[in-house]
mmCIF file of the C-alpha atoms, coordinates in Angstrom:
data_MODEL
# 
_entry.id   MODEL 
# 
loop_
_atom_site.group_PDB 
_atom_site.id 
_atom_site.type_symbol 
_atom_site.label_atom_id 
_atom_site.label_alt_id 
_atom_site.label_comp_id 
_atom_site.label_asym_id 
_atom_site.label_entity_id 
_atom_site.label_seq_id 
_atom_site.pdbx_PDB_ins_code 
_atom_site.Cartn_x 
_atom_site.Cartn_y 
_atom_site.Cartn_z 
_atom_site.occupancy 
_atom_site.B_iso_or_equiv 
_atom_site.pdbx_formal_charge 
_atom_site.auth_seq_id 
_atom_site.auth_comp_id 
_atom_site.auth_asym_id 
_atom_site.auth_atom_id 
_atom_site.pdbx_PDB_model_num 
ATOM 1  C CA . UNK A 1 1  ? -16.605 7.211  -22.548 1.00 0.00 ? 1  UNK A CA 1 
ATOM 2  C CA . UNK A 1 2  ? -19.633 9.493  -22.748 1.00 0.00 ? 2  UNK A CA 1 
ATOM 3  C CA . UNK A 1 3  ? -21.899 6.814  -21.275 1.00 0.00 ? 3  UNK A CA 1 
ATOM 4  C CA . UNK A 1 4  ? -19.586 6.139  -18.335 1.00 0.00 ? 4  UNK A CA 1 
ATOM 5  C CA . UNK A 1 5  ? -18.548 9.660  -17.385 1.00 0.00 ? 5  UNK A CA 1 
ATOM 6  C CA . UNK A 1 6  ? -21.021 12.286 -16.299 1.00 0.00 ? 6  UNK A CA 1 
ATOM 7  C CA . UNK A 1 7  ? -21.431 15.563 -14.502 1.00 0.00 ? 7  UNK A CA 1 
ATOM 8  C CA . UNK A 1 8  ? -25.028 14.915 -13.422 1.00 0.00 ? 8  UNK A CA 1 
ATOM 9  C CA . UNK A 1 9  ? -25.552 14.330 -9.698  1.00 0.00 ? 9  UNK A CA 1 
ATOM 10 C CA . UNK A 1 10 ? -26.193 10.654 -10.451 1.00 0.00 ? 10 UNK A CA 1 
ATOM 11 C CA . UNK A 1 11 ? -22.467 10.304 -11.252 1.00 0.00 ? 11 UNK A CA 1 
ATOM 12 C CA . UNK A 1 12 ? -20.665 12.719 -8.952  1.00 0.00 ? 12 UNK A CA 1 
ATOM 13 C CA . UNK A 1 13 ? -19.898 12.651 -5.235  1.00 0.00 ? 13 UNK A CA 1 
ATOM 14 C CA . UNK A 1 14 ? -17.822 14.732 -2.839  1.00 0.00 ? 14 UNK A CA 1 
ATOM 15 C CA . UNK A 1 15 ? -16.213 17.651 -4.678  1.00 0.00 ? 15 UNK A CA 1 
ATOM 16 C CA . UNK A 1 16 ? -16.132 15.978 -8.088  1.00 0.00 ? 16 UNK A CA 1 
ATOM 17 C CA . UNK A 1 17 ? -17.062 18.099 -11.100 1.00 0.00 ? 17 UNK A CA 1 
ATOM 18 C CA . UNK A 1 18 ? -17.054 14.957 -13.215 1.00 0.00 ? 18 UNK A CA 1 
ATOM 19 C CA . UNK A 1 19 ? -17.796 11.451 -12.018 1.00 0.00 ? 19 UNK A CA 1 
ATOM 20 C CA . UNK A 1 20 ? -18.429 7.986  -13.350 1.00 0.00 ? 20 UNK A CA 1 
ATOM 21 C CA . UNK A 1 21 ? -20.892 5.172  -13.125 1.00 0.00 ? 21 UNK A CA 1 
ATOM 22 C CA . UNK A 1 22 ? -20.765 3.450  -9.748  1.00 0.00 ? 22 UNK A CA 1 
ATOM 23 C CA . UNK A 1 23 ? -19.467 0.017  -10.782 1.00 0.00 ? 23 UNK A CA 1 
ATOM 24 C CA . UNK A 1 24 ? -16.835 1.450  -13.095 1.00 0.00 ? 24 UNK A CA 1 
ATOM 25 C CA . UNK A 1 25 ? -15.238 3.115  -10.063 1.00 0.00 ? 25 UNK A CA 1 
ATOM 26 C CA . UNK A 1 26 ? -13.943 -0.305 -9.005  1.00 0.00 ? 26 UNK A CA 1 
ATOM 27 C CA . UNK A 1 27 ? -11.993 -0.833 -12.200 1.00 0.00 ? 27 UNK A CA 1 
ATOM 28 C CA . UNK A 1 28 ? -8.806  0.881  -13.258 1.00 0.00 ? 28 UNK A CA 1 
ATOM 29 C CA . UNK A 1 29 ? -10.065 1.562  -16.767 1.00 0.00 ? 29 UNK A CA 1 
ATOM 30 C CA . UNK A 1 30 ? -9.004  5.228  -16.692 1.00 0.00 ? 30 UNK A CA 1 
ATOM 31 C CA . UNK A 1 31 ? -5.304  4.375  -16.390 1.00 0.00 ? 31 UNK A CA 1 
ATOM 32 C CA . UNK A 1 32 ? -4.715  4.342  -20.166 1.00 0.00 ? 32 UNK A CA 1 
ATOM 33 C CA . UNK A 1 33 ? -5.804  7.983  -20.107 1.00 0.00 ? 33 UNK A CA 1 
ATOM 34 C CA . UNK A 1 34 ? -3.038  8.971  -17.690 1.00 0.00 ? 34 UNK A CA 1 
ATOM 35 C CA . UNK A 1 35 ? -1.106  10.834 -20.398 1.00 0.00 ? 35 UNK A CA 1 
ATOM 36 C CA . UNK A 1 36 ? -4.150  12.451 -21.978 1.00 0.00 ? 36 UNK A CA 1 
ATOM 37 C CA . UNK A 1 37 ? -4.631  16.155 -21.283 1.00 0.00 ? 37 UNK A CA 1 
ATOM 38 C CA . UNK A 1 38 ? -7.993  17.103 -22.772 1.00 0.00 ? 38 UNK A CA 1 
ATOM 39 C CA . UNK A 1 39 ? -8.972  20.709 -23.348 1.00 0.00 ? 39 UNK A CA 1 
ATOM 40 C CA . UNK A 1 40 ? -12.602 19.730 -22.716 1.00 0.00 ? 40 UNK A CA 1 
ATOM 41 C CA . UNK A 1 41 ? -14.608 16.635 -21.854 1.00 0.00 ? 41 UNK A CA 1 
ATOM 42 C CA . UNK A 1 42 ? -18.005 15.962 -23.403 1.00 0.00 ? 42 UNK A CA 1 
ATOM 43 C CA . UNK A 1 43 ? -20.193 13.605 -21.356 1.00 0.00 ? 43 UNK A CA 1 
ATOM 44 C CA . UNK A 1 44 ? -23.402 11.721 -22.016 1.00 0.00 ? 44 UNK A CA 1 
ATOM 45 C CA . UNK A 1 45 ? -25.073 12.792 -18.771 1.00 0.00 ? 45 UNK A CA 1 
ATOM 46 C CA . UNK A 1 46 ? -24.821 16.410 -17.657 1.00 0.00 ? 46 UNK A CA 1 
ATOM 47 C CA . UNK A 1 47 ? -22.872 19.385 -18.891 1.00 0.00 ? 47 UNK A CA 1 
ATOM 48 C CA . UNK A 1 48 ? -19.450 19.015 -20.440 1.00 0.00 ? 48 UNK A CA 1 
ATOM 49 C CA . UNK A 1 49 ? -16.291 20.289 -18.769 1.00 0.00 ? 49 UNK A CA 1 
ATOM 50 C CA . UNK A 1 50 ? -14.849 23.280 -20.640 1.00 0.00 ? 50 UNK A CA 1 
ATOM 51 C CA . UNK A 1 51 ? -12.367 24.577 -18.079 1.00 0.00 ? 51 UNK A CA 1 
ATOM 52 C CA . UNK A 1 52 ? -9.690  22.644 -16.228 1.00 0.00 ? 52 UNK A CA 1 
ATOM 53 C CA . UNK A 1 53 ? -10.738 19.419 -18.003 1.00 0.00 ? 53 UNK A CA 1 
ATOM 54 C CA . UNK A 1 54 ? -7.305  17.846 -17.633 1.00 0.00 ? 54 UNK A CA 1 
ATOM 55 C CA . UNK A 1 55 ? -7.196  18.585 -13.893 1.00 0.00 ? 55 UNK A CA 1 
ATOM 56 C CA . UNK A 1 56 ? -10.725 17.235 -13.419 1.00 0.00 ? 56 UNK A CA 1 
ATOM 57 C CA . UNK A 1 57 ? -9.850  13.998 -15.239 1.00 0.00 ? 57 UNK A CA 1 
ATOM 58 C CA . UNK A 1 58 ? -6.737  13.634 -13.071 1.00 0.00 ? 58 UNK A CA 1 
ATOM 59 C CA . UNK A 1 59 ? -8.811  14.216 -9.912  1.00 0.00 ? 59 UNK A CA 1 
ATOM 60 C CA . UNK A 1 60 ? -11.342 11.616 -11.024 1.00 0.00 ? 60 UNK A CA 1 
ATOM 61 C CA . UNK A 1 61 ? -8.632  9.060  -11.773 1.00 0.00 ? 61 UNK A CA 1 
ATOM 62 C CA . UNK A 1 62 ? -6.974  9.673  -8.411  1.00 0.00 ? 62 UNK A CA 1 
ATOM 63 C CA . UNK A 1 63 ? -10.159 9.457  -6.326  1.00 0.00 ? 63 UNK A CA 1 
ATOM 64 C CA . UNK A 1 64 ? -12.661 7.215  -8.146  1.00 0.00 ? 64 UNK A CA 1 
ATOM 65 C CA . UNK A 1 65 ? -11.996 4.078  -6.092  1.00 0.00 ? 65 UNK A CA 1 
ATOM 66 C CA . UNK A 1 66 ? -11.549 6.012  -2.858  1.00 0.00 ? 66 UNK A CA 1 
ATOM 67 C CA . UNK A 1 67 ? -14.971 7.633  -3.319  1.00 0.00 ? 67 UNK A CA 1 
ATOM 68 C CA . UNK A 1 68 ? -16.725 4.332  -4.122  1.00 0.00 ? 68 UNK A CA 1 
ATOM 69 C CA . UNK A 1 69 ? -18.381 3.848  -0.721  1.00 0.00 ? 69 UNK A CA 1 
ATOM 70 C CA . UNK A 1 70 ? -19.679 7.407  -0.718  1.00 0.00 ? 70 UNK A CA 1 
ATOM 71 C CA . UNK A 1 71 ? -20.936 6.949  -4.286  1.00 0.00 ? 71 UNK A CA 1 
ATOM 72 C CA . UNK A 1 72 ? -22.661 3.726  -3.251  1.00 0.00 ? 72 UNK A CA 1 
ATOM 73 C CA . UNK A 1 73 ? -24.423 5.443  -0.343  1.00 0.00 ? 73 UNK A CA 1 
ATOM 74 C CA . UNK A 1 74 ? -25.307 8.542  -2.334  1.00 0.00 ? 74 UNK A CA 1 
ATOM 75 C CA . UNK A 1 75 ? -26.114 7.220  -5.802  1.00 0.00 ? 75 UNK A CA 1 
ATOM 76 C CA . UNK A 1 76 ? -26.377 3.440  -5.493  1.00 0.00 ? 76 UNK A CA 1 
ATOM 77 C CA . UNK A 1 77 ? -30.158 2.999  -5.560  1.00 0.00 ? 77 UNK A CA 1 
ATOM 78 C CA . UNK A 1 78 ? -30.683 5.670  -8.213  1.00 0.00 ? 78 UNK A CA 1 
ATOM 79 C CA . UNK A 1 79 ? -28.080 4.101  -10.505 1.00 0.00 ? 79 UNK A CA 1 
ATOM 80 C CA . UNK A 1 80 ? -29.560 0.637  -9.958  1.00 0.00 ? 80 UNK A CA 1 
ATOM 81 C CA . UNK A 1 81 ? -33.047 1.908  -10.878 1.00 0.00 ? 81 UNK A CA 1 
ATOM 82 C CA . UNK A 1 82 ? -31.635 3.673  -13.936 1.00 0.00 ? 82 UNK A CA 1 
ATOM 83 C CA . UNK A 1 83 ? -29.763 0.564  -15.046 1.00 0.00 ? 83 UNK A CA 1 
ATOM 84 C CA . UNK A 1 84 ? -32.754 -1.738 -14.558 1.00 0.00 ? 84 UNK A CA 1 
ATOM 85 C CA . UNK A 1 85 ? -35.023 0.709  -16.349 1.00 0.00 ? 85 UNK A CA 1 
ATOM 86 C CA . UNK A 1 86 ? -32.698 0.730  -19.356 1.00 0.00 ? 86 UNK A CA 1 
ATOM 87 C CA . UNK A 1 87 ? -32.279 -3.055 -19.418 1.00 0.00 ? 87 UNK A CA 1 
ATOM 88 C CA . UNK A 1 88 ? -35.815 -4.188 -18.640 1.00 0.00 ? 88 UNK A CA 1 
ATOM 89 C CA . UNK A 1 89 ? -37.867 -1.694 -20.656 1.00 0.00 ? 89 UNK A CA 1 
# 
C-alpha cells in the first residue's frame, strides 16, 4: 500500500489528508480494509498519518471514487508525467 497511498499533494484532493494514485480511485481495492482500524498509516509519498488514521482511511474509502474527476483535473498530468518518468527512464 505505501506506493498507492500518499499524503503528498500529488495524491490528495479536496479535504483529504491521505489520498491515492489517480487510477486506483476507480477500483474498489480498499474494501478489504473496511474492518481495519489502524493507529497510524505510513505512506510512500508524503508524511504518515499519526492521528485519526482510522477515520482518514474511512474517509478515503468513502470518497475516493467520488473525488476522481477532481483528482483528474488537479493531479492528472502530474501523475502521468511521474508514471512515464518511472517507466521510461
